[in-house]
Coordinates of C-alpha atoms in Angstrom, one line a residue:
M1 CA 110.1 -16.1 -84.7
L2 CA 108.0 -13.9 -83.7
R3 CA 111.5 -11.8 -82.1
G4 CA 112.7 -12.1 -85.4
K5 CA 109.8 -10.5 -86.8
M6 CA 109.3 -7.8 -84.9
E7 CA 112.9 -7.1 -85.3
E8 CA 112.8 -6.9 -89.3
E9 CA 109.4 -5.3 -89.3
N10 CA 107.4 -3.8 -86.5
D11 CA 110.6 -2.0 -84.8
D12 CA 108.0 1.5 -85.0
C13 CA 104.6 -0.3 -83.7
D14 CA 103.6 0.7 -80.5
G15 CA 100.8 -1.9 -80.7
L16 CA 101.2 -5.8 -81.4
V17 CA 97.6 -7.6 -82.2
V18 CA 98.3 -12.1 -81.1
R19 CA 96.2 -15.2 -80.8
S20 CA 96.7 -18.1 -78.4
A21 CA 99.5 -20.0 -80.7
T22 CA 101.7 -17.0 -80.5
K23 CA 104.0 -16.7 -77.8
V24 CA 105.2 -13.6 -76.6
T25 CA 108.1 -14.1 -74.0
A26 CA 110.1 -11.5 -71.7
E27 CA 112.5 -12.1 -74.4
I28 CA 110.5 -10.2 -77.1
I29 CA 108.9 -7.7 -74.8
N30 CA 112.3 -6.3 -73.5
A31 CA 113.8 -7.2 -76.9
P32 CA 115.1 -3.7 -78.4
S33 CA 112.9 -3.8 -80.9
A34 CA 110.2 -3.4 -78.8
A35 CA 111.3 -0.1 -77.5
R36 CA 107.8 1.7 -78.7
L37 CA 105.6 -1.2 -77.8
R38 CA 102.8 0.2 -75.7
V39 CA 99.9 -2.1 -75.8
I40 CA 99.7 -6.2 -76.7
G41 CA 96.3 -6.8 -77.2
R42 CA 95.1 -11.3 -77.2
A43 CA 92.6 -11.8 -79.4
G44 CA 90.3 -14.0 -77.1
T45 CA 90.6 -14.4 -73.9
G46 CA 93.0 -16.5 -71.9
V47 CA 97.0 -15.0 -72.0
D48 CA 99.0 -17.4 -71.0
N49 CA 100.8 -17.0 -73.9
V50 CA 101.8 -13.8 -72.6
D51 CA 104.5 -13.0 -70.1
V52 CA 102.2 -10.5 -68.2
E53 CA 104.4 -9.6 -65.5
A54 CA 107.6 -8.3 -67.9
A55 CA 105.0 -6.5 -70.1
T56 CA 104.3 -4.8 -66.6
R57 CA 107.3 -3.9 -65.9
R58 CA 108.1 -2.2 -68.6
G59 CA 104.6 0.0 -68.2
I60 CA 102.8 -2.3 -71.8
L61 CA 99.7 -2.9 -71.2
V62 CA 98.0 -5.9 -71.9
M63 CA 94.6 -6.5 -72.6
N64 CA 92.3 -9.4 -73.7
T65 CA 88.7 -9.8 -75.6
P66 CA 87.1 -11.8 -72.3
A67 CA 83.5 -12.1 -74.3
G68 CA 84.6 -12.7 -77.1
N69 CA 85.0 -17.0 -77.0
S70 CA 82.6 -16.9 -74.6
L71 CA 79.3 -18.7 -76.5
S72 CA 81.6 -21.4 -78.3
A73 CA 83.0 -21.9 -75.2
A74 CA 80.1 -22.9 -73.8
E75 CA 78.7 -24.7 -76.3
L76 CA 81.5 -26.8 -76.3
T77 CA 80.7 -27.4 -72.5
C78 CA 77.5 -28.6 -73.4
G79 CA 78.4 -30.9 -76.0
M80 CA 80.5 -32.6 -73.9
I81 CA 78.4 -33.5 -71.2
L82 CA 75.8 -34.9 -73.8
S83 CA 78.6 -37.0 -75.3
L84 CA 79.0 -38.0 -72.0
A85 CA 75.8 -39.0 -70.8
R86 CA 75.2 -40.9 -74.6
Q87 CA 79.2 -42.0 -75.1
I88 CA 78.4 -40.3 -78.8
P89 CA 82.0 -40.2 -79.6
Q90 CA 83.1 -43.8 -78.1
A91 CA 80.0 -45.3 -80.6
A92 CA 80.9 -43.5 -84.0
A93 CA 83.9 -45.1 -83.6
S94 CA 82.6 -48.0 -83.2
M95 CA 80.7 -47.7 -85.9
K96 CA 83.3 -46.3 -87.7
E97 CA 85.2 -50.2 -86.8
G98 CA 82.4 -52.7 -88.6
K99 CA 80.9 -52.5 -85.5
W100 CA 77.0 -52.4 -84.3
D101 CA 77.5 -52.7 -80.3
R102 CA 74.0 -51.0 -79.1
K103 CA 74.1 -53.1 -75.7
K104 CA 77.7 -51.8 -75.3
F105 CA 77.2 -47.7 -75.2
M106 CA 74.4 -47.5 -72.9
G107 CA 74.1 -44.0 -71.5
M108 CA 71.9 -41.8 -68.7
E109 CA 69.5 -39.1 -69.7
L110 CA 70.3 -35.7 -68.3
Q111 CA 66.7 -34.8 -66.7
G112 CA 67.0 -34.3 -63.2
K113 CA 70.6 -34.7 -62.8
T114 CA 72.9 -32.3 -60.7
L115 CA 75.3 -29.9 -62.6
G116 CA 78.6 -28.2 -60.3
I117 CA 79.4 -25.3 -62.1
L118 CA 83.0 -23.7 -60.8
G119 CA 83.3 -20.9 -62.1
L120 CA 80.4 -18.0 -62.7
G121 CA 81.6 -16.1 -65.1
R122 CA 80.1 -15.7 -69.0
I123 CA 81.3 -19.1 -69.5
G124 CA 79.9 -20.8 -66.6
R125 CA 76.5 -18.8 -66.9
E126 CA 76.0 -19.7 -69.9
V127 CA 76.2 -23.0 -70.1
A128 CA 74.4 -23.2 -67.1
V129 CA 71.3 -21.5 -69.1
R130 CA 71.4 -24.2 -72.4
M131 CA 72.0 -27.1 -69.4
Q132 CA 68.4 -25.9 -67.5
A133 CA 67.1 -26.5 -70.7
F134 CA 68.1 -30.2 -70.2
G135 CA 66.2 -30.6 -66.9
M136 CA 69.6 -29.9 -64.9
K137 CA 69.7 -28.6 -61.7
T138 CA 72.7 -26.6 -62.1
V139 CA 74.8 -25.1 -57.9
G140 CA 78.3 -23.6 -58.6
Y141 CA 80.6 -22.0 -56.4
D142 CA 82.8 -18.1 -57.2
P143 CA 84.0 -16.3 -54.9
I144 CA 83.8 -13.2 -56.4
I145 CA 79.9 -13.6 -58.2
L146 CA 77.4 -12.6 -55.4
P147 CA 75.0 -15.6 -54.7
E148 CA 71.6 -13.0 -56.0
E149 CA 73.5 -12.7 -58.9
S150 CA 74.1 -16.1 -59.8
A151 CA 70.3 -16.8 -58.4
A152 CA 68.6 -14.9 -60.5
F153 CA 70.5 -16.8 -64.2
G154 CA 69.2 -20.0 -62.1
V155 CA 72.8 -21.1 -59.8
E156 CA 72.4 -22.0 -56.6
Q157 CA 75.6 -21.6 -54.6
L158 CA 76.9 -24.1 -52.2
P159 CA 80.6 -23.7 -51.0
L160 CA 82.9 -26.7 -52.8
E161 CA 82.7 -29.0 -49.9
Q162 CA 78.4 -29.7 -50.1
I163 CA 79.1 -29.6 -53.8
W164 CA 81.5 -32.2 -54.2
P165 CA 78.7 -35.5 -53.3
L166 CA 76.3 -33.7 -55.0
C167 CA 77.1 -34.0 -58.5
D168 CA 76.6 -36.4 -61.2
F169 CA 78.7 -33.7 -62.9
I170 CA 81.2 -31.4 -62.8
T171 CA 82.4 -28.9 -65.2
V172 CA 85.0 -25.7 -64.2
H173 CA 85.4 -22.4 -65.6
T174 CA 88.0 -20.5 -63.9
P175 CA 91.6 -18.8 -64.7
L176 CA 94.1 -21.4 -64.1
L177 CA 95.7 -18.8 -60.8
P178 CA 97.3 -20.7 -58.2
S179 CA 94.0 -20.8 -55.9
T180 CA 92.8 -22.8 -58.8
T181 CA 95.1 -25.1 -59.8
G182 CA 94.5 -28.5 -59.0
L183 CA 90.9 -27.4 -57.3
L184 CA 90.1 -31.4 -58.1
N185 CA 92.6 -33.9 -57.0
D186 CA 92.5 -36.7 -55.0
A187 CA 91.2 -35.3 -52.2
T188 CA 87.6 -33.7 -53.6
F189 CA 87.6 -36.8 -55.9
A190 CA 87.5 -38.7 -52.4
Q191 CA 84.3 -36.4 -51.7
C192 CA 82.3 -37.3 -54.7
R193 CA 79.8 -38.9 -55.9
R194 CA 81.1 -42.5 -57.2
G195 CA 81.3 -42.3 -61.5
V196 CA 80.9 -38.2 -61.2
Q197 CA 81.4 -37.1 -64.6
V198 CA 84.1 -34.2 -65.5
V199 CA 84.7 -31.3 -67.9
N200 CA 87.6 -29.3 -68.1
C201 CA 87.0 -26.6 -71.4
A202 CA 88.4 -24.0 -69.7
R203 CA 92.3 -24.2 -68.6
G204 CA 94.6 -27.1 -68.5
G205 CA 96.0 -27.8 -64.7
I206 CA 93.2 -26.7 -62.9
V207 CA 92.4 -30.3 -62.5
D208 CA 95.0 -33.0 -61.4
E209 CA 95.9 -34.9 -63.8
G210 CA 97.1 -37.5 -62.4
A211 CA 94.3 -37.8 -60.1
L212 CA 91.9 -37.2 -62.6
L213 CA 93.3 -41.0 -64.2
R214 CA 93.6 -42.7 -60.7
A215 CA 90.2 -41.7 -60.1
L216 CA 88.6 -43.0 -63.7
Q217 CA 91.1 -46.6 -63.0
S218 CA 89.1 -46.8 -59.7
G219 CA 85.6 -46.1 -61.2
Q220 CA 85.4 -43.7 -58.8
C221 CA 85.3 -41.2 -61.3
G222 CA 82.8 -41.8 -64.7
G223 CA 83.9 -40.2 -67.0
A224 CA 85.8 -37.0 -67.7
A225 CA 85.4 -35.2 -71.2
L226 CA 89.0 -32.5 -71.2
D227 CA 89.3 -29.7 -74.2
V228 CA 92.5 -28.6 -72.2
F229 CA 95.9 -30.1 -70.7
T230 CA 98.6 -28.5 -68.3
E231 CA 100.8 -30.1 -71.6
E232 CA 99.7 -28.7 -75.2
P233 CA 99.8 -31.8 -76.9
P234 CA 99.8 -33.5 -74.2
K235 CA 103.2 -35.7 -74.4
D236 CA 101.9 -38.3 -71.9
R237 CA 98.7 -40.3 -73.8
A238 CA 97.3 -41.7 -71.2
L239 CA 94.4 -40.0 -70.2
V240 CA 94.0 -39.7 -74.1
N241 CA 93.6 -43.1 -74.9
H242 CA 91.2 -44.1 -71.6
P243 CA 88.1 -45.3 -72.3
N244 CA 86.2 -43.3 -70.4
V245 CA 88.2 -39.5 -71.8
I246 CA 86.4 -37.5 -74.4
S247 CA 89.4 -35.4 -75.4
C248 CA 89.7 -32.4 -78.1
P249 CA 92.7 -30.2 -79.1
H250 CA 92.0 -27.4 -77.1
L251 CA 89.1 -26.3 -79.7
G252 CA 87.0 -23.9 -76.6
A253 CA 87.0 -20.9 -79.2
S254 CA 87.6 -22.7 -82.1
T255 CA 84.5 -21.7 -84.8
R256 CA 84.1 -18.6 -87.1
E257 CA 82.3 -16.4 -85.5
A258 CA 84.9 -16.9 -82.2
Q259 CA 87.4 -16.0 -84.1
S260 CA 86.0 -13.3 -86.0
R261 CA 84.3 -11.7 -83.2
C262 CA 87.4 -11.8 -81.4
G263 CA 89.4 -10.5 -84.1
R264 CA 87.4 -7.8 -84.5
E265 CA 86.8 -6.6 -80.6
I266 CA 90.4 -6.0 -80.0
A267 CA 90.8 -4.3 -83.2
M268 CA 87.9 -1.9 -81.7
Q269 CA 89.1 -1.4 -78.3
L270 CA 92.7 -1.1 -79.4
V271 CA 90.8 2.4 -81.4
D272 CA 89.1 3.2 -78.6
L273 CA 92.3 2.8 -77.0
A274 CA 94.4 5.0 -79.4
Q275 CA 91.3 7.9 -80.0
G276 CA 90.9 8.1 -75.5
R277 CA 87.4 7.1 -75.4
A278 CA 87.5 3.6 -73.4
L279 CA 89.5 1.2 -72.4
V280 CA 87.7 -2.5 -72.3
G281 CA 89.0 -6.4 -71.3
A282 CA 92.9 -4.9 -69.7
V283 CA 94.6 -7.6 -67.9
N284 CA 97.1 -5.3 -66.2
G285 CA 95.6 -2.0 -66.1
Q286 CA 92.6 -1.9 -64.3
A287 CA 94.2 1.8 -62.9
L288 CA 93.8 2.5 -67.1
S289 CA 90.4 2.1 -67.0
S290 CA 89.5 4.5 -65.1
A291 CA 91.2 6.5 -66.4
Y292 CA 89.2 7.3 -69.4
A293 CA 86.1 8.1 -67.1
P294 CA 85.4 11.3 -67.3
H295 CA 84.7 12.4 -63.4
T296 CA 87.6 10.3 -62.1
K297 CA 90.2 11.8 -64.7
P298 CA 91.0 14.7 -62.4
W299 CA 91.7 13.2 -59.6
I300 CA 94.5 10.7 -61.0
A301 CA 95.5 13.8 -62.1
L302 CA 95.7 15.3 -58.4
A303 CA 96.8 12.1 -56.9
S304 CA 100.0 11.9 -59.1
A305 CA 100.9 15.2 -58.8
L306 CA 100.2 15.2 -54.7
G307 CA 102.8 12.1 -55.6
T308 CA 105.4 13.8 -57.4
L309 CA 105.3 16.9 -54.8
L310 CA 105.5 14.7 -51.8
H311 CA 108.6 13.2 -52.9
A312 CA 109.9 16.9 -53.7
L313 CA 108.9 18.1 -50.0
T314 CA 110.5 14.7 -48.0
G315 CA 113.4 14.3 -51.5
Q316 CA 112.7 9.6 -50.3
A317 CA 111.0 7.6 -52.3
S318 CA 110.5 4.5 -49.9
G319 CA 108.5 3.9 -46.8
S320 CA 104.7 4.0 -45.9
V321 CA 103.0 5.3 -48.0
Q322 CA 98.7 5.6 -47.6
C323 CA 96.4 7.4 -49.8
V324 CA 92.9 9.1 -47.2
T325 CA 90.2 9.6 -49.0
H326 CA 86.9 12.0 -47.8
G327 CA 82.9 12.0 -49.4
S328 CA 81.3 9.7 -51.4
A329 CA 82.4 9.7 -55.0
L330 CA 86.2 8.4 -53.9
Q331 CA 84.7 5.6 -51.8
K332 CA 85.9 2.6 -54.5
A333 CA 88.7 5.2 -56.2
A334 CA 91.7 3.4 -54.6
G335 CA 92.7 1.5 -58.0
Y336 CA 93.1 4.2 -59.9
L337 CA 94.4 6.7 -57.1
T338 CA 97.2 4.6 -55.7
P339 CA 98.6 3.6 -58.6
A340 CA 98.6 7.3 -59.5
V341 CA 100.1 8.3 -57.0
A342 CA 102.5 5.8 -56.8
M343 CA 103.5 7.5 -60.3
G344 CA 104.1 11.0 -59.1
L345 CA 106.2 9.4 -56.4
L346 CA 108.6 7.8 -58.6
K347 CA 109.0 10.5 -61.2
E348 CA 112.0 11.2 -61.0
T349 CA 113.7 7.8 -60.6
A350 CA 111.8 5.9 -62.9
A351 CA 111.7 6.6 -67.0
E352 CA 108.9 4.4 -67.2
V353 CA 106.2 4.8 -64.9
N354 CA 102.9 5.1 -65.3
L355 CA 99.6 3.4 -64.2
V356 CA 100.0 -0.2 -65.3
N357 CA 103.6 -0.2 -63.5
G358 CA 102.9 1.8 -61.0
M359 CA 102.6 -0.7 -57.6
L360 CA 104.9 -2.9 -59.0
L361 CA 107.6 -0.4 -59.3
A362 CA 106.8 1.2 -56.1
E363 CA 107.1 -1.8 -53.9
E364 CA 110.9 -2.4 -55.5
A365 CA 112.1 0.5 -54.7
G366 CA 111.1 -0.3 -51.0
L367 CA 107.1 1.9 -50.8
K368 CA 103.9 0.5 -49.6
V369 CA 101.5 2.4 -51.1
G370 CA 97.7 1.5 -49.6
S371 CA 94.5 3.5 -49.1
C372 CA 91.5 3.4 -47.3
P373 CA 88.1 6.1 -47.3
A374 CA 88.9 7.8 -43.6
S375 CA 87.9 11.3 -41.6
L376 CA 91.5 12.7 -42.8
P377 CA 92.7 15.1 -39.6
V378 CA 92.4 18.4 -41.2
R379 CA 89.4 20.9 -40.4
L380 CA 87.2 20.6 -43.6
G381 CA 85.2 23.6 -42.1
A382 CA 88.6 25.8 -43.5
L383 CA 87.3 24.8 -47.0
R384 CA 84.9 27.0 -48.6
Q385 CA 83.1 27.0 -52.2
P386 CA 82.4 29.5 -53.9
G387 CA 79.1 31.2 -51.5
G388 CA 80.3 29.8 -48.9
H389 CA 78.7 25.7 -48.5
P390 CA 81.5 23.1 -47.5
V391 CA 83.6 21.1 -49.6
G392 CA 82.2 17.0 -50.1
C393 CA 85.1 15.5 -51.1
L394 CA 88.8 15.8 -49.9
L395 CA 92.2 13.6 -51.1
G396 CA 95.2 12.8 -48.8
I397 CA 98.4 11.2 -48.9
Y398 CA 100.5 10.0 -46.0
L399 CA 104.6 9.6 -45.7
S400 CA 105.7 9.7 -42.4
W401 CA 105.8 12.8 -41.3
V402 CA 104.0 15.4 -43.9
V403 CA 100.5 15.0 -44.7
L404 CA 98.8 16.2 -48.1
S405 CA 95.5 17.1 -48.6
W406 CA 94.0 17.6 -51.8
H407 CA 90.3 18.3 -52.7
G408 CA 88.3 18.9 -55.9
L409 CA 85.8 21.5 -55.7
N410 CA 87.1 25.0 -56.7
P411 CA 87.8 26.3 -53.0
W412 CA 88.5 29.3 -50.8
L413 CA 89.8 29.7 -48.1
R414 CA 88.7 31.3 -44.7
D415 CA 92.4 32.5 -44.9
P416 CA 94.0 33.0 -47.9
A417 CA 96.5 35.8 -46.8
A418 CA 98.0 33.0 -44.5
A419 CA 98.5 30.5 -47.9
A420 CA 101.4 29.6 -49.8
I421 CA 100.1 29.6 -53.4
F422 CA 102.1 27.3 -56.7
P423 CA 102.0 27.6 -59.9
A424 CA 100.8 24.6 -61.6
R425 CA 104.3 23.4 -62.8
T426 CA 105.5 23.3 -59.5
C427 CA 103.7 19.5 -59.3
G428 CA 102.9 18.6 -62.6
C429 CA 99.7 19.6 -62.8
T430 CA 98.1 21.2 -65.3
G431 CA 95.2 24.3 -64.5
A432 CA 95.2 23.9 -61.1
P433 CA 97.6 26.2 -59.1
L434 CA 99.0 24.6 -55.9
T435 CA 97.7 26.1 -51.9
L436 CA 99.9 25.7 -48.8
L437 CA 98.2 26.1 -45.2
P438 CA 100.4 26.1 -42.1
P439 CA 100.0 22.8 -40.4
I440 CA 96.6 22.4 -38.6
P441 CA 97.2 21.8 -34.6
M442 CA 95.4 18.8 -33.5
A443 CA 95.5 17.0 -30.4
G444 CA 97.6 14.4 -29.6
A445 CA 99.3 14.8 -32.4
G446 CA 102.8 15.2 -32.1
L447 CA 103.6 15.1 -36.1
P448 CA 103.6 18.4 -37.5
T449 CA 101.2 18.2 -40.9
A450 CA 101.2 19.8 -44.3
S451 CA 97.3 20.3 -45.4
G452 CA 96.5 21.8 -49.4
S453 CA 93.9 22.7 -52.0
A454 CA 94.2 22.9 -55.2
G455 CA 90.6 24.1 -57.6
L456 CA 89.5 21.4 -60.4
G457 CA 88.3 23.7 -62.7
P458 CA 89.8 26.8 -65.0

């Protein structure tokens, strides 16, 4: 349906905005009608409905609104925990059947209970803060969030093997990745406290549904609240129909506020992107996010130019390429420098290479592009800024026997007569001439090198 719509109306569109129900498949992305497509915006958090790999291959940026529905998803999770503790849905259904079963629906207090939170991002931390208000002790696990950071919002981080036996309730808030698929399974349920209550308002598949059903049947799991399923809607109704399971049809973001917020945020993100102000919510273009920062733009341009020049000098676009940086300003620059180098190396051979697909296309072409901060095998003392001050930052790339280095502080050379100066168009970098120096002998090097520098200023 979407493909037909695009073929009829959107063949001249540069951007596409969708919500969760719309599937953006590889067929749609690669259709002739999508030739101009440059960005896909997902009004929401998950991008399961977008073929991110196909978009990346074409150099199409995929964006989402990671914070847009965080509060709604967190509040639903808290509601699920309360519903499990007091069996509210089951009691309400019993009342509608004309019954008055006060003894059947004996619940538990949350005060003093331990809640395990797996995934301490935006939603996980909002759940923690809210459930602490009920007197719950919150422990958690997240491989990215630092323990000091989670301690600031009251969550003690522990290894997973210590979390399982501690918790009365466990809620998951991770993306669905190979490492998180089946995070709760037969083995982990066996390590849990008997009667543990499980909540999944994140992604179907994080909790192994077969293992969950077996744990419910044996009593190892006392109850489960599920807003998401591996298959939606679920054809196998065994979990949905279990008396100790509360289920919803994926309502995490289904509030008026979240829908309005996500729509507004994705629209603003696209406007900011089009006007070159900022890039927020990039799923597959983290390097592109850095391209909007004033202090990184010149380095990205230089890295791309070095890649182009390296390819021109060597005539090859395969092998191992090392992007090495010197100086504090480039210590964390690998995320945007390596894609830029890959883009420059492939510019002559790949028609649609950019910062989004540069690394993917490089890998497929047999190029391994890496990066690390190090002292380069060139004499930094030979490079001077106006006034004679030494150069602070330098960028170099290596392919086989060629070494190119480039710094960005308007250098003055001690011996400019020994240099060969090329116009900016030689390397595709506007506004900065390229200067190549003769090879600098190094003890035990054994291989010739070429080193160079270029000014960033006017």
